[in-house]
Amino acid sequence: MPPRPSLQSLLLMAASAAAGGDSGLLLAARRRLPAAALAAGGHRIRLLHAFSAASRRGRHEVACCVRTEPAPRPASPVAVRSRSVHSTENYKKGCEQRLGQLIERLKKEGISPKQWRLGTYQRMMCPKCNGGSTEEPSLSVMIRMDGKNAAWQCFRANCGWKGFVEPDGVPKLSQAKNNTECETDQDGEANLAVNKVYRKICEEDLHLEPLCDELVTYFSERMISPETLRRNSVMQRNWSNKIVIAFTFRRDGVLVGCKYREVSKKFSQEANTEKILYGLDDIKRARDIIIVEGEIDKLSMEEAGYRNCVSVPDGAPPKVSSKLPDKDQASRIILATDADPPGQALAEELARRLGKERCWRVNWPKKNENEICKDANEVLMFLGPQALRKVIEDAELYPIRGLFSFKDFFPEIDNYYLGIRGDELGVPTGWKSMDELYKVVPGELTVVTGVPNSGKSEWIDALLCNINDQVREHARKLLEKRIKKPFFDARYGGSAERMSLDEFEEGKQWLNETFHLIRCEDDCLPSVNWVLELAKAAVLRYGVRGLVIDPYNELDHQRPSNQTETEYVSQMLTKIKRFAQHHSCHVWFVAHPRQLHNWNGGPPNMYDISGSAHFINKCDNGIVIHRNRDPNSGPLDVVQVCVRKVRNKVIGQIGDAFLSYERVSGEFRDADKDTAKKAAVAAANAAKAPQRKG
């Protein structure tokens, strides 16, 4: 069994696959498609080749770039050798025909750049999202050199458009061999990279020279010293009377690739050369590794004292292996990619590939009041090397979804201790006798039950009015509780004065500002999911803090045939609790008890709720609303509020409270001591009474 690849090998594979950047090859020649392809598309395709690596007679010493004539260039493109012989005219003709078909199919998808690049990932504007508000070239397109397929993907999180096209006549077996990435064997990936034959290049063949004074000054303005440039073999090349910076990619000191950069930030690189991490030799024996997104960022890290840094060659990869390296290969990998969305996407991709459990990420500091530094070089330029060192020293563990430490919640815990929100000890109900037993806490679930006509809904309406004090019939009840006057001149109002028009208008305004209604307009029962979706919208749009679901039996409960009612209720209550906790919204859930066959007239138990004992088991607070119906047993206008469960001991306890109900206004008040005492005695006697059929 072959040995597992080392971390360096994995990083090399990452570099080989990570080719989503804007780093195309320099144009050296054009070819026309054959007549058949031109007839189909009537266009040209630019084939991009490398600078010549043809051998020269004798070696030339590296000299200063200041000269009057450009260096001589080869007249023809370089022939690329491979293990298989593909030099026949039939093969070339087949490649060009396939490429013609691919170009046509890409154009039908809206992919049509100014020039086509083969065998490398090409960045361009996505025709679906147009780069979003920043108009970034977020689409990565790859066309195989042999024309067997083309693939693309947009790396904007809000788009993600991707696709794959292939020409006619490509055998499926060939496609599978050429296009399927090895997801189960990383050694297979390593073998693919090893078996490919790359060009051998050297500084003389590429006409590389030491940096001129102008470029040394350019780097000094970016706080990169001549010593750092020399150690990393940063050079230059004269191309068409234009001087470009040459970043040399080396393994074991041997030049294997070269990337060019103009001062205007246009990139290109040598074709058919192996793509490796920039600075690969600097992490050979490093236990801590820093990964950045650009060559200048790697040089900036060295200025801050960190040589154990590499840069990915071309940005975010479009496809990666799911295999992770052995955990003993590196103790820490610090991801210091750019602060912009593509840079953060690259960090996520690298962390996924290398294992989030050993990755760390940096937080870039502010460079002024309104902006943060984009990358390592900006920190070095604006804040200095000490600030860049602090960025690395303060790197945080890369977040893993669902895995937290208490530090993540310290701000919330601090606010709880200091009472910043003001509701940490619960929101008072407005009734003194109740506040000793129960208060309202955002994010909790309260289940309310009671036999029919006990006043459950009336009590919740009054509670909501009390809380908000510190469709038609529902509005009338709420307005009466708010204004404390009857809505109509009707018999139930007795001699009480009806609310005035001004009071009515004031109450309407209060209603509109305080409550929102969720009601199903369709000829069907609403489901719990439907209610929670609308409640979520109300939280996000209006900032509501409380939700009343009243009553449970008027919801649609079409549970699967293979699910028991107990399982269904458990799942439903879990959804409601998650909603409450996630949105810091208190939920009151009104549920009726099952039919009581041997009822003694006393308050029911929470376990009597129809459906499942999960109503009492899963709720944070359990309340039973009960009123006496027997005039011989006690006062009829007193409501007994039985608090039967309080999970949070900070805000309450189990016990009973007695409230007087004013029938005219629908108002609840704390019962006076004598009334409460009589009601308590009546409740105790009812509990002792023999059960009777309900």
mmCIF file of N, CA and C in Angstrom, residues 43 74 177 184 197 359 448 554 602 644 654:
data_model
loop_
_atom_site.group_PDB
_atom_site.id
_atom_site.type_symbol
_atom_site.label_atom_id
_atom_site.label_comp_id
_atom_site.label_asym_id
_atom_site.label_seq_id
_atom_site.Cartn_x
_atom_site.Cartn_y
_atom_site.Cartn_z
ATOM 1 N N HIS A 43 -15.539 32.171 -36.177
ATOM 2 C CA HIS A 43 -14.758 32.921 -35.202
ATOM 3 C C HIS A 43 -13.346 32.361 -35.161
ATOM 4 N N PRO A 74 12.201 33.735 -29.391
ATOM 5 C CA PRO A 74 12.086 32.650 -30.364
ATOM 6 C C PRO A 74 10.959 32.927 -31.333
ATOM 7 N N LYS A 177 -12.182 8.796 -17.397
ATOM 8 C CA LYS A 177 -10.774 8.775 -17.030
ATOM 9 C C LYS A 177 -10.210 10.180 -16.924
ATOM 10 N N THR A 184 -11.373 9.238 -3.547
ATOM 11 C CA THR A 184 -11.131 8.232 -2.526
ATOM 12 C C THR A 184 -9.670 7.905 -2.344
ATOM 13 N N VAL A 197 4.296 15.360 -17.759
ATOM 14 C CA VAL A 197 5.625 15.874 -18.063
ATOM 15 C C VAL A 197 5.529 17.374 -18.281
ATOM 16 N N CYS A 359 -6.839 24.352 11.345
ATOM 17 C CA CYS A 359 -6.690 25.644 10.670
ATOM 18 C C CYS A 359 -7.052 26.800 11.601
ATOM 19 N N VAL A 448 -49.998 26.718 27.719
ATOM 20 C CA VAL A 448 -51.138 27.100 28.556
ATOM 21 C C VAL A 448 -52.286 26.149 28.268
ATOM 22 N N GLU A 554 -56.640 23.791 16.187
ATOM 23 C CA GLU A 554 -57.050 24.415 14.935
ATOM 24 C C GLU A 554 -55.893 24.512 13.937
ATOM 25 N N GLY A 602 -62.028 20.613 39.561
ATOM 26 C CA GLY A 602 -60.787 21.323 39.829
ATOM 27 C C GLY A 602 -59.981 21.531 38.551
ATOM 28 N N ARG A 644 -47.462 25.302 36.881
ATOM 29 C CA ARG A 644 -47.125 23.909 37.177
ATOM 30 C C ARG A 644 -45.709 23.515 36.760
ATOM 31 N N ILE A 654 -43.122 27.116 41.116
ATOM 32 C CA ILE A 654 -44.436 26.482 41.034
ATOM 33 C C ILE A 654 -45.339 27.054 42.128
#
